[in-house]
PDB file of C-alpha atoms in Angstrom:
ATOM      1  CA  UNK A   1       0.000   0.000   0.000  1.00 72.00           C
ATOM      2  CA  UNK A   2       2.791   2.459   0.877  1.00 90.00           C
ATOM      3  CA  UNK A   3       4.622   1.552  -2.331  1.00 93.00           C
ATOM      4  CA  UNK A   4       1.506   2.129  -4.419  1.00 94.00           C
ATOM      5  CA  UNK A   5       0.885   5.455  -2.664  1.00 94.00           C
ATOM      6  CA  UNK A   6       4.433   6.475  -3.579  1.00 96.00           C
ATOM      7  CA  UNK A   7       3.890   5.500  -7.221  1.00 96.00           C
ATOM      8  CA  UNK A   8       0.604   7.420  -7.294  1.00 96.00           C
ATOM      9  CA  UNK A   9       2.125  10.549  -5.814  1.00 96.00           C
ATOM     10  CA  UNK A  10       5.390  10.569  -7.751  1.00 96.00           C
ATOM     11  CA  UNK A  11       4.950   8.753 -11.060  1.00 97.00           C
ATOM     12  CA  UNK A  12       1.472   7.967 -12.356  1.00 97.00           C
ATOM     13  CA  UNK A  13       0.573  11.595 -13.060  1.00 95.00           C
ATOM     14  CA  UNK A  14       3.809  12.340 -14.936  1.00 96.00           C
ATOM     15  CA  UNK A  15       3.224  12.860 -18.684  1.00 95.00           C
ATOM     16  CA  UNK A  16       6.115  10.503 -19.546  1.00 96.00           C
ATOM     17  CA  UNK A  17       4.888   7.613 -17.392  1.00 97.00           C
ATOM     18  CA  UNK A  18       3.859   4.671 -19.604  1.00 97.00           C
ATOM     19  CA  UNK A  19       0.078   4.347 -19.880  1.00 97.00           C
ATOM     20  CA  UNK A  20      -2.281   2.173 -21.884  1.00 98.00           C
ATOM     21  CA  UNK A  21      -5.607   3.846 -22.657  1.00 97.00           C
ATOM     22  CA  UNK A  22      -4.805   6.428 -19.989  1.00 96.00           C
ATOM     23  CA  UNK A  23      -4.133   3.788 -17.324  1.00 97.00           C
ATOM     24  CA  UNK A  24      -0.708   3.745 -15.624  1.00 98.00           C
ATOM     25  CA  UNK A  25       1.074   0.458 -16.346  1.00 98.00           C
ATOM     26  CA  UNK A  26       2.641  -1.535 -13.522  1.00 97.00           C
ATOM     27  CA  UNK A  27       4.690  -4.668 -14.166  1.00 94.00           C
ATOM     28  CA  UNK A  28       4.652  -7.241 -11.370  1.00 92.00           C
ATOM     29  CA  UNK A  29       7.746  -9.426 -11.485  1.00 90.00           C
ATOM     30  CA  UNK A  30       7.823 -13.187 -10.716  1.00 84.00           C
ATOM     31  CA  UNK A  31       4.089 -13.541 -10.111  1.00 87.00           C
ATOM     32  CA  UNK A  32       4.357 -17.336 -10.126  1.00 85.00           C
ATOM     33  CA  UNK A  33       5.979 -17.071  -6.699  1.00 88.00           C
ATOM     34  CA  UNK A  34       3.013 -15.067  -5.408  1.00 89.00           C
ATOM     35  CA  UNK A  35       0.656 -17.675  -6.853  1.00 86.00           C
ATOM     36  CA  UNK A  36       2.638 -20.610  -5.406  1.00 87.00           C
ATOM     37  CA  UNK A  37       2.553 -19.010  -1.941  1.00 92.00           C
ATOM     38  CA  UNK A  38      -1.173 -18.262  -2.185  1.00 90.00           C
ATOM     39  CA  UNK A  39      -0.568 -14.496  -2.187  1.00 92.00           C
ATOM     40  CA  UNK A  40      -1.447 -13.572  -5.765  1.00 90.00           C
ATOM     41  CA  UNK A  41      -5.083 -12.575  -5.256  1.00 91.00           C
ATOM     42  CA  UNK A  42      -4.602 -10.544  -2.037  1.00 93.00           C
ATOM     43  CA  UNK A  43      -1.539  -8.786  -3.461  1.00 93.00           C
ATOM     44  CA  UNK A  44      -3.309  -7.763  -6.655  1.00 93.00           C
ATOM     45  CA  UNK A  45      -6.394  -6.677  -4.710  1.00 94.00           C
ATOM     46  CA  UNK A  46      -4.221  -4.504  -2.434  1.00 95.00           C
ATOM     47  CA  UNK A  47      -2.451  -2.936  -5.416  1.00 95.00           C
ATOM     48  CA  UNK A  48      -5.673  -2.163  -7.289  1.00 95.00           C
ATOM     49  CA  UNK A  49      -7.445  -0.853  -4.184  1.00 96.00           C
ATOM     50  CA  UNK A  50      -4.543   1.384  -3.171  1.00 96.00           C
ATOM     51  CA  UNK A  51      -4.211   2.836  -6.671  1.00 97.00           C
ATOM     52  CA  UNK A  52      -7.963   3.361  -6.892  1.00 96.00           C
ATOM     53  CA  UNK A  53      -7.934   5.344  -3.637  1.00 96.00           C
ATOM     54  CA  UNK A  54      -5.400   7.655  -5.316  1.00 95.00           C
ATOM     55  CA  UNK A  55      -7.684   8.000  -8.335  1.00 96.00           C
ATOM     56  CA  UNK A  56      -5.900   5.606 -10.695  1.00 97.00           C
ATOM     57  CA  UNK A  57      -7.125   2.527 -12.535  1.00 97.00           C
ATOM     58  CA  UNK A  58      -3.819   0.731 -13.008  1.00 98.00           C
ATOM     59  CA  UNK A  59      -3.059  -1.607 -15.914  1.00 98.00           C
ATOM     60  CA  UNK A  60      -1.321  -4.609 -14.349  1.00 96.00           C
ATOM     61  CA  UNK A  61       1.058  -6.807 -16.303  1.00 95.00           C
ATOM     62  CA  UNK A  62       2.080 -10.035 -14.602  1.00 90.00           C
ATOM     63  CA  UNK A  63       5.424 -11.656 -15.325  1.00 87.00           C
ATOM     64  CA  UNK A  64       4.302 -15.233 -15.093  1.00 78.00           C
ATOM     65  CA  UNK A  65       6.905 -17.557 -16.563  1.00 69.00           C
ATOM     66  CA  UNK A  66       5.683 -20.760 -18.126  1.00 69.00           C
ATOM     67  CA  UNK A  67       7.439 -23.295 -20.310  1.00 69.00           C
ATOM     68  CA  UNK A  68       4.925 -22.857 -23.113  1.00 73.00           C
ATOM     69  CA  UNK A  69       1.854 -20.703 -23.509  1.00 74.00           C
ATOM     70  CA  UNK A  70      -1.282 -22.123 -21.912  1.00 74.00           C
ATOM     71  CA  UNK A  71      -3.799 -23.598 -24.339  1.00 76.00           C
ATOM     72  CA  UNK A  72      -6.999 -21.684 -25.028  1.00 79.00           C
ATOM     73  CA  UNK A  73      -9.000 -24.315 -23.132  1.00 82.00           C
ATOM     74  CA  UNK A  74      -6.708 -24.292 -20.074  1.00 76.00           C
ATOM     75  CA  UNK A  75      -7.788 -22.378 -16.993  1.00 77.00           C
ATOM     76  CA  UNK A  76      -4.818 -20.155 -16.246  1.00 77.00           C
ATOM     77  CA  UNK A  77      -5.482 -18.325 -12.984  1.00 74.00           C
ATOM     78  CA  UNK A  78      -3.131 -15.347 -13.542  1.00 76.00           C
ATOM     79  CA  UNK A  79      -5.299 -14.339 -16.523  1.00 78.00           C
ATOM     80  CA  UNK A  80      -8.081 -13.617 -14.021  1.00 81.00           C
ATOM     81  CA  UNK A  81      -6.075 -10.991 -12.130  1.00 87.00           C
ATOM     82  CA  UNK A  82      -3.960  -9.171 -14.704  1.00 91.00           C
ATOM     83  CA  UNK A  83      -4.781  -6.989 -17.661  1.00 93.00           C
ATOM     84  CA  UNK A  84      -1.902  -8.669 -19.498  1.00 90.00           C
ATOM     85  CA  UNK A  85       0.583 -11.456 -18.834  1.00 86.00           C
ATOM     86  CA  UNK A  86       4.121 -11.691 -20.176  1.00 85.00           C
ATOM     87  CA  UNK A  87       6.587 -14.537 -20.194  1.00 78.00           C
ATOM     88  CA  UNK A  88       9.657 -12.401 -19.540  1.00 67.00           C
TER      89      UNK A  88
END
């Protein structure tokens, strides 16, 4: 929450901060670890709620490494929480 407040106050409003459709973009690194520890959902909820309180609808990109892309029929939980997922 404190980290998100800092980002809101110091970065999101800057004209050079990367945005998609007006939404500040935040990359979350190694999200598979959060998922494996059962912390993915509460972490993302905290980030979105904190940013919303500052007046921002953040665009979250999860760095969720997988050996190959999930099939279209596979239920891939990180897709539920992020606006985009990358395999960095």
